[in-house]
PDB file of C-alpha atoms in Angstrom:
ATOM      1  CA  UNK H   1     -13.513  -8.066 -36.126  1.00  0.00           C
ATOM      2  CA  UNK H   2     -17.216  -8.693 -35.745  1.00  0.00           C
ATOM      3  CA  UNK H   3     -20.191  -6.457 -36.373  1.00  0.00           C
ATOM      4  CA  UNK H   4     -22.392  -5.026 -33.669  1.00  0.00           C
ATOM      5  CA  UNK H   5     -25.218  -7.228 -34.962  1.00  0.00           C
ATOM      6  CA  UNK H   6     -23.045 -10.329 -34.774  1.00  0.00           C
ATOM      7  CA  UNK H   7     -22.114  -9.587 -31.203  1.00  0.00           C
ATOM      8  CA  UNK H   8     -25.750  -9.007 -30.287  1.00  0.00           C
ATOM      9  CA  UNK H   9     -26.708 -12.368 -31.789  1.00  0.00           C
ATOM     10  CA  UNK H  10     -23.976 -14.163 -29.781  1.00  0.00           C
ATOM     11  CA  UNK H  11     -25.176 -12.496 -26.621  1.00  0.00           C
ATOM     12  CA  UNK H  12     -28.778 -13.388 -27.261  1.00  0.00           C
ATOM     13  CA  UNK H  13     -27.916 -17.009 -28.046  1.00  0.00           C
ATOM     14  CA  UNK H  14     -26.003 -17.160 -24.743  1.00  0.00           C
ATOM     15  CA  UNK H  15     -28.939 -15.786 -22.773  1.00  0.00           C
ATOM     16  CA  UNK H  16     -31.488 -18.049 -24.484  1.00  0.00           C
ATOM     17  CA  UNK H  17     -29.266 -21.089 -23.733  1.00  0.00           C
ATOM     18  CA  UNK H  18     -29.251 -20.626 -20.009  1.00  0.00           C
ATOM     19  CA  UNK H  19     -30.965 -23.349 -18.152  1.00  0.00           C
ATOM     20  CA  UNK H  20     -31.314 -25.685 -21.228  1.00  0.00           C
ATOM     21  CA  UNK H  21     -29.190 -28.360 -22.680  1.00  0.00           C
ATOM     22  CA  UNK H  22     -30.903 -28.089 -26.080  1.00  0.00           C
ATOM     23  CA  UNK H  23     -29.966 -25.646 -28.819  1.00  0.00           C
ATOM     24  CA  UNK H  24     -31.731 -22.318 -29.387  1.00  0.00           C
ATOM     25  CA  UNK H  25     -34.389 -22.380 -32.165  1.00  0.00           C
ATOM     26  CA  UNK H  26     -34.447 -19.949 -35.067  1.00  0.00           C
ATOM     27  CA  UNK H  27     -37.924 -18.892 -33.990  1.00  0.00           C
ATOM     28  CA  UNK H  28     -36.781 -18.145 -30.484  1.00  0.00           C
ATOM     29  CA  UNK H  29     -34.058 -15.949 -31.904  1.00  0.00           C
ATOM     30  CA  UNK H  30     -36.439 -14.242 -34.249  1.00  0.00           C
ATOM     31  CA  UNK H  31     -38.832 -13.429 -31.383  1.00  0.00           C
ATOM     32  CA  UNK H  32     -36.062 -12.246 -29.145  1.00  0.00           C
ATOM     33  CA  UNK H  33     -34.417  -9.978 -31.747  1.00  0.00           C
ATOM     34  CA  UNK H  34     -37.712  -8.899 -33.386  1.00  0.00           C
ATOM     35  CA  UNK H  35     -36.373 -10.113 -36.760  1.00  0.00           C
ATOM     36  CA  UNK H  36     -37.729 -12.198 -39.557  1.00  0.00           C
ATOM     37  CA  UNK H  37     -36.838 -15.943 -39.381  1.00  0.00           C
ATOM     38  CA  UNK H  38     -35.273 -15.737 -42.857  1.00  0.00           C
ATOM     39  CA  UNK H  39     -32.894 -12.913 -41.710  1.00  0.00           C
ATOM     40  CA  UNK H  40     -32.033 -14.889 -38.609  1.00  0.00           C
ATOM     41  CA  UNK H  41     -31.113 -17.906 -40.729  1.00  0.00           C
ATOM     42  CA  UNK H  42     -28.788 -15.835 -42.908  1.00  0.00           C
ATOM     43  CA  UNK H  43     -27.076 -14.483 -39.801  1.00  0.00           C
ATOM     44  CA  UNK H  44     -26.669 -17.919 -38.274  1.00  0.00           C
ATOM     45  CA  UNK H  45     -24.974 -19.133 -41.520  1.00  0.00           C
ATOM     46  CA  UNK H  46     -22.537 -16.221 -41.270  1.00  0.00           C
ATOM     47  CA  UNK H  47     -21.773 -16.982 -37.602  1.00  0.00           C
ATOM     48  CA  UNK H  48     -21.345 -20.647 -38.377  1.00  0.00           C
ATOM     49  CA  UNK H  49     -18.829 -19.866 -41.220  1.00  0.00           C
ATOM     50  CA  UNK H  50     -16.796 -17.855 -38.696  1.00  0.00           C
ATOM     51  CA  UNK H  51     -16.759 -20.770 -36.253  1.00  0.00           C
ATOM     52  CA  UNK H  52     -18.807 -18.979 -33.631  1.00  0.00           C
ATOM     53  CA  UNK H  53     -21.820 -21.288 -33.468  1.00  0.00           C
ATOM     54  CA  UNK H  54     -22.814 -24.812 -34.240  1.00  0.00           C
ATOM     55  CA  UNK H  55     -25.727 -24.617 -36.704  1.00  0.00           C
ATOM     56  CA  UNK H  56     -27.688 -26.963 -38.900  1.00  0.00           C
ATOM     57  CA  UNK H  57     -31.016 -25.860 -40.443  1.00  0.00           C
ATOM     58  CA  UNK H  58     -34.026 -26.988 -38.484  1.00  0.00           C
ATOM     59  CA  UNK H  59     -31.842 -27.867 -35.439  1.00  0.00           C
ATOM     60  CA  UNK H  60     -31.059 -25.861 -32.385  1.00  0.00           C
ATOM     61  CA  UNK H  61     -28.096 -23.432 -32.311  1.00  0.00           C
ATOM     62  CA  UNK H  62     -25.267 -23.624 -29.778  1.00  0.00           C
ATOM     63  CA  UNK H  63     -22.272 -21.448 -29.238  1.00  0.00           C
ATOM     64  CA  UNK H  64     -18.755 -22.804 -29.911  1.00  0.00           C
ATOM     65  CA  UNK H  65     -16.077 -22.178 -27.344  1.00  0.00           C
ATOM     66  CA  UNK H  66     -14.939 -19.084 -29.194  1.00  0.00           C
ATOM     67  CA  UNK H  67     -18.519 -17.872 -29.633  1.00  0.00           C
ATOM     68  CA  UNK H  68     -19.185 -18.235 -25.872  1.00  0.00           C
ATOM     69  CA  UNK H  69     -15.948 -16.343 -25.158  1.00  0.00           C
ATOM     70  CA  UNK H  70     -17.041 -13.379 -27.324  1.00  0.00           C
ATOM     71  CA  UNK H  71     -20.557 -13.428 -25.901  1.00  0.00           C
ATOM     72  CA  UNK H  72     -19.205 -13.183 -22.369  1.00  0.00           C
ATOM     73  CA  UNK H  73     -16.882 -10.426 -23.362  1.00  0.00           C
ATOM     74  CA  UNK H  74     -19.764  -8.373 -24.635  1.00  0.00           C
ATOM     75  CA  UNK H  75     -21.770  -9.167 -21.457  1.00  0.00           C
ATOM     76  CA  UNK H  76     -18.748  -8.120 -19.365  1.00  0.00           C
ATOM     77  CA  UNK H  77     -18.494  -4.762 -21.112  1.00  0.00           C
ATOM     78  CA  UNK H  78     -22.259  -4.188 -20.898  1.00  0.00           C
ATOM     79  CA  UNK H  79     -22.427  -4.796 -17.158  1.00  0.00           C
ATOM     80  CA  UNK H  80     -19.310  -2.762 -16.363  1.00  0.00           C
ATOM     81  CA  UNK H  81     -20.776   0.180 -18.266  1.00  0.00           C
ATOM     82  CA  UNK H  82     -24.029  -0.229 -16.310  1.00  0.00           C
ATOM     83  CA  UNK H  83     -22.105  -0.031 -13.052  1.00  0.00           C
ATOM     84  CA  UNK H  84     -20.267   3.133 -14.303  1.00  0.00           C
ATOM     85  CA  UNK H  85     -23.545   4.761 -15.420  1.00  0.00           C
ATOM     86  CA  UNK H  86     -25.297   4.001 -12.139  1.00  0.00           C
ATOM     87  CA  UNK H  87     -22.513   4.662  -9.662  1.00  0.00           C
ATOM     88  CA  UNK H  88     -20.517   7.457 -11.282  1.00  0.00           C
ATOM     89  CA  UNK H  89     -23.106   9.294 -13.409  1.00  0.00           C
ATOM     90  CA  UNK H  90     -26.134   8.598 -11.171  1.00  0.00           C
ATOM     91  CA  UNK H  91     -28.294   7.069 -13.906  1.00  0.00           C
ATOM     92  CA  UNK H  92     -31.227   5.026 -12.540  1.00  0.00           C
ATOM     93  CA  UNK H  93     -31.114   1.301 -12.852  1.00  0.00           C
ATOM     94  CA  UNK H  94     -34.071   1.605 -15.194  1.00  0.00           C
ATOM     95  CA  UNK H  95     -31.921   3.800 -17.522  1.00  0.00           C
ATOM     96  CA  UNK H  96     -28.597   2.108 -17.743  1.00  0.00           C
ATOM     97  CA  UNK H  97     -29.475  -0.924 -19.938  1.00  0.00           C
ATOM     98  CA  UNK H  98     -30.310   1.002 -23.033  1.00  0.00           C
ATOM     99  CA  UNK H  99     -27.235   3.144 -22.827  1.00  0.00           C
ATOM    100  CA  UNK H 100     -24.967   0.145 -22.111  1.00  0.00           C
ATOM    101  CA  UNK H 101     -26.347  -1.586 -25.248  1.00  0.00           C
ATOM    102  CA  UNK H 102     -24.412   0.995 -27.222  1.00  0.00           C
ATOM    103  CA  UNK H 103     -21.331   1.196 -25.115  1.00  0.00           C
ATOM    104  CA  UNK H 104     -20.801  -2.593 -24.948  1.00  0.00           C
ATOM    105  CA  UNK H 105     -19.474  -2.544 -28.550  1.00  0.00           C
ATOM    106  CA  UNK H 106     -16.445  -0.344 -27.876  1.00  0.00           C
ATOM    107  CA  UNK H 107     -13.451  -2.343 -28.944  1.00  0.00           C
ATOM    108  CA  UNK H 108     -10.653  -1.164 -26.656  1.00  0.00           C
ATOM    109  CA  UNK H 109      -9.669  -3.902 -24.232  1.00  0.00           C
ATOM    110  CA  UNK H 110      -7.392  -1.490 -22.411  1.00  0.00           C
ATOM    111  CA  UNK H 111     -10.260   0.853 -21.795  1.00  0.00           C
ATOM    112  CA  UNK H 112     -12.395  -1.927 -20.332  1.00  0.00           C
ATOM    113  CA  UNK H 113      -9.640  -3.145 -18.065  1.00  0.00           C
ATOM    114  CA  UNK H 114      -9.067   0.425 -16.775  1.00  0.00           C
ATOM    115  CA  UNK H 115     -12.831   0.811 -16.325  1.00  0.00           C
ATOM    116  CA  UNK H 116     -12.905  -2.361 -14.245  1.00  0.00           C
ATOM    117  CA  UNK H 117     -10.088  -1.106 -12.073  1.00  0.00           C
ATOM    118  CA  UNK H 118     -11.658   2.408 -11.772  1.00  0.00           C
ATOM    119  CA  UNK H 119     -14.879   0.844 -10.579  1.00  0.00           C
ATOM    120  CA  UNK H 120     -13.000  -1.331  -7.999  1.00  0.00           C
ATOM    121  CA  UNK H 121     -13.555  -4.631  -9.821  1.00  0.00           C
ATOM    122  CA  UNK H 122     -17.267  -4.920  -9.151  1.00  0.00           C
ATOM    123  CA  UNK H 123     -18.804  -8.446  -9.070  1.00  0.00           C
ATOM    124  CA  UNK H 124     -22.360  -7.519  -9.890  1.00  0.00           C
ATOM    125  CA  UNK H 125     -24.175  -4.954 -12.027  1.00  0.00           C
ATOM    126  CA  UNK H 126     -26.960  -2.673 -10.793  1.00  0.00           C
ATOM    127  CA  UNK H 127     -29.557  -5.414 -11.475  1.00  0.00           C
ATOM    128  CA  UNK H 128     -27.748  -8.019  -9.405  1.00  0.00           C
ATOM    129  CA  UNK H 129     -26.287  -9.891 -12.446  1.00  0.00           C
ATOM    130  CA  UNK H 130     -22.725 -11.254 -12.034  1.00  0.00           C
ATOM    131  CA  UNK H 131     -20.070  -9.611 -14.194  1.00  0.00           C
ATOM    132  CA  UNK H 132     -17.668 -11.932 -16.155  1.00  0.00           C
ATOM    133  CA  UNK H 133     -14.025 -11.447 -15.368  1.00  0.00           C
ATOM    134  CA  UNK H 134     -11.320 -10.596 -17.923  1.00  0.00           C
ATOM    135  CA  UNK H 135     -10.837 -14.245 -18.741  1.00  0.00           C
ATOM    136  CA  UNK H 136     -14.419 -14.582 -19.730  1.00  0.00           C
ATOM    137  CA  UNK H 137     -15.415 -16.562 -16.681  1.00  0.00           C
ATOM    138  CA  UNK H 138     -18.748 -15.827 -15.025  1.00  0.00           C
ATOM    139  CA  UNK H 139     -19.769 -17.381 -11.723  1.00  0.00           C
ATOM    140  CA  UNK H 140     -23.044 -19.157 -11.737  1.00  0.00           C
ATOM    141  CA  UNK H 141     -25.339 -18.451  -8.806  1.00  0.00           C
ATOM    142  CA  UNK H 142     -28.439 -20.358  -7.764  1.00  0.00           C
ATOM    143  CA  UNK H 143     -31.252 -17.945  -7.153  1.00  0.00           C
ATOM    144  CA  UNK H 144     -34.911 -18.589  -6.357  1.00  0.00           C
ATOM    145  CA  UNK H 145     -37.852 -16.621  -7.403  1.00  0.00           C
ATOM    146  CA  UNK H 146     -39.876 -14.810  -4.743  1.00  0.00           C
ATOM    147  CA  UNK H 147     -42.960 -16.652  -6.145  1.00  0.00           C
ATOM    148  CA  UNK H 148     -41.379 -19.996  -5.117  1.00  0.00           C
ATOM    149  CA  UNK H 149     -40.870 -19.001  -1.459  1.00  0.00           C
ATOM    150  CA  UNK H 150     -43.256 -20.483   1.140  1.00  0.00           C
ATOM    151  CA  UNK H 151     -45.045 -18.513   3.812  1.00  0.00           C
ATOM    152  CA  UNK H 152     -43.039 -17.628   6.903  1.00  0.00           C
ATOM    153  CA  UNK H 153     -39.674 -17.580   5.085  1.00  0.00           C
ATOM    154  CA  UNK H 154     -37.367 -14.527   5.144  1.00  0.00           C
ATOM    155  CA  UNK H 155     -35.158 -13.903   2.094  1.00  0.00           C
ATOM    156  CA  UNK H 156     -33.017 -11.156   0.664  1.00  0.00           C
ATOM    157  CA  UNK H 157     -33.695  -9.639  -2.820  1.00  0.00           C
ATOM    158  CA  UNK H 158     -30.584 -10.114  -4.847  1.00  0.00           C
ATOM    159  CA  UNK H 159     -31.630  -9.547  -8.445  1.00  0.00           C
ATOM    160  CA  UNK H 160     -34.287  -9.235 -11.058  1.00  0.00           C
ATOM    161  CA  UNK H 161     -34.969 -11.304 -14.152  1.00  0.00           C
ATOM    162  CA  UNK H 162     -36.996  -8.524 -15.968  1.00  0.00           C
ATOM    163  CA  UNK H 163     -34.915  -5.490 -16.916  1.00  0.00           C
ATOM    164  CA  UNK H 164     -37.532  -3.339 -18.724  1.00  0.00           C
ATOM    165  CA  UNK H 165     -37.636   0.334 -17.537  1.00  0.00           C
ATOM    166  CA  UNK H 166     -41.342   0.010 -16.716  1.00  0.00           C
ATOM    167  CA  UNK H 167     -40.769  -2.981 -14.443  1.00  0.00           C
ATOM    168  CA  UNK H 168     -37.757  -1.405 -12.691  1.00  0.00           C
ATOM    169  CA  UNK H 169     -39.696   1.895 -12.222  1.00  0.00           C
ATOM    170  CA  UNK H 170     -42.487  -0.076 -10.687  1.00  0.00           C
ATOM    171  CA  UNK H 171     -40.062  -1.661  -8.205  1.00  0.00           C
ATOM    172  CA  UNK H 172     -38.747   1.800  -7.323  1.00  0.00           C
ATOM    173  CA  UNK H 173     -42.176   3.066  -6.634  1.00  0.00           C
ATOM    174  CA  UNK H 174     -42.899  -0.030  -4.481  1.00  0.00           C
ATOM    175  CA  UNK H 175     -39.592   0.446  -2.564  1.00  0.00           C
ATOM    176  CA  UNK H 176     -38.266  -2.936  -3.649  1.00  0.00           C
ATOM    177  CA  UNK H 177     -34.504  -2.601  -3.967  1.00  0.00           C
ATOM    178  CA  UNK H 178     -31.590  -4.969  -4.082  1.00  0.00           C
ATOM    179  CA  UNK H 179     -30.552  -5.963  -0.630  1.00  0.00           C
ATOM    180  CA  UNK H 180     -33.859  -5.452   1.061  1.00  0.00           C
ATOM    181  CA  UNK H 181     -35.134  -8.167   3.373  1.00  0.00           C
ATOM    182  CA  UNK H 182     -38.443  -9.785   2.556  1.00  0.00           C
ATOM    183  CA  UNK H 183     -40.562 -11.928   4.795  1.00  0.00           C
ATOM    184  CA  UNK H 184     -43.321 -13.816   3.013  1.00  0.00           C
ATOM    185  CA  UNK H 185     -46.358 -13.324   5.267  1.00  0.00           C
ATOM    186  CA  UNK H 186     -49.123 -14.741   3.118  1.00  0.00           C
ATOM    187  CA  UNK H 187     -49.688 -16.111  -0.426  1.00  0.00           C
ATOM    188  CA  UNK H 188     -53.122 -15.617  -1.863  1.00  0.00           C
ATOM    189  CA  UNK H 189     -54.824 -18.863  -2.999  1.00  0.00           C
ATOM    190  CA  UNK H 190     -56.818 -16.866  -5.553  1.00  0.00           C
ATOM    191  CA  UNK H 191     -54.115 -15.084  -7.670  1.00  0.00           C
ATOM    192  CA  UNK H 192     -50.830 -16.152  -5.950  1.00  0.00           C
ATOM    193  CA  UNK H 193     -50.066 -12.620  -4.951  1.00  0.00           C
ATOM    194  CA  UNK H 194     -47.670 -12.332  -2.077  1.00  0.00           C
ATOM    195  CA  UNK H 195     -47.873 -10.260   1.101  1.00  0.00           C
ATOM    196  CA  UNK H 196     -44.326  -9.399   2.193  1.00  0.00           C
ATOM    197  CA  UNK H 197     -42.851  -7.574   5.132  1.00  0.00           C
ATOM    198  CA  UNK H 198     -40.022  -5.352   3.856  1.00  0.00           C
ATOM    199  CA  UNK H 199     -36.974  -4.825   6.135  1.00  0.00           C
ATOM    200  CA  UNK H 200     -39.239  -5.513   9.204  1.00  0.00           C
ATOM    201  CA  UNK H 201     -40.856  -2.109   8.588  1.00  0.00           C
ATOM    202  CA  UNK H 202     -43.860  -2.206   6.261  1.00  0.00           C
ATOM    203  CA  UNK H 203     -46.106  -4.672   4.465  1.00  0.00           C
ATOM    204  CA  UNK H 204     -46.549  -4.745   0.681  1.00  0.00           C
ATOM    205  CA  UNK H 205     -48.734  -6.827  -1.546  1.00  0.00           C
ATOM    206  CA  UNK H 206     -46.737  -8.126  -4.617  1.00  0.00           C
ATOM    207  CA  UNK H 207     -48.477  -9.553  -7.663  1.00  0.00           C
ATOM    208  CA  UNK H 208     -47.497 -12.966  -8.870  1.00  0.00           C
ATOM    209  CA  UNK H 209     -46.154 -11.378 -12.162  1.00  0.00           C
ATOM    210  CA  UNK H 210     -43.768  -9.245 -10.079  1.00  0.00           C
ATOM    211  CA  UNK H 211     -42.904 -12.002  -7.604  1.00  0.00           C
ATOM    212  CA  UNK H 212     -41.782 -14.401 -10.357  1.00  0.00           C
ATOM    213  CA  UNK H 213     -39.255 -11.774 -11.644  1.00  0.00           C
ATOM    214  CA  UNK H 214     -37.685 -11.087  -8.195  1.00  0.00           C
ATOM    215  CA  UNK H 215     -34.650 -13.141  -7.479  1.00  0.00           C
ATOM    216  CA  UNK H 216     -33.868 -13.881  -3.784  1.00  0.00           C
ATOM    217  CA  UNK H 217     -31.740 -15.962  -1.597  1.00  0.00           C
TER     218      UNK H 217
END
């Protein structure tokens, strides 16, 4: 049995490890968890003693096979609860993350399997992120950022890399939703903002800060 804090650390290490072969630094964990570095070190020692991470002081942290399995299980529960909250209880995609942070620590495996079946075995959460299966396997998809797309190219918005309520509410107001078609009309030389045609219906100017957080294919 692991504490909620331990599960959150494993999940955070998993996310910070994406896209890098190097270990996660203590400072990166401290910044991500808003915790003092000394407290992070204490937690890492505890997780290492339980065989969940590979940890040596002043070196990067990596998950062991068991640590990654547990991290993916927490992520699976989190994303399934997000789907439930959005689809069945009509919470906004800007609301579900905070609530799922609490629900993801429910222990019952049977409940999660029934939840998965009840939802029709969804593959993605409301933000476009893939949901790990019951075996702890999560497909890896290659996405591009809207900020990387050249002029004249048409893409489909498939996800977001920023999940804060303020950002998601901004997208709602702009009418940028998952599945919408975006044609890059023009990229400003001055500030890299992007003019896009949405679903062949209307034009919108998207800031570079927003564009780099929109995932497309």
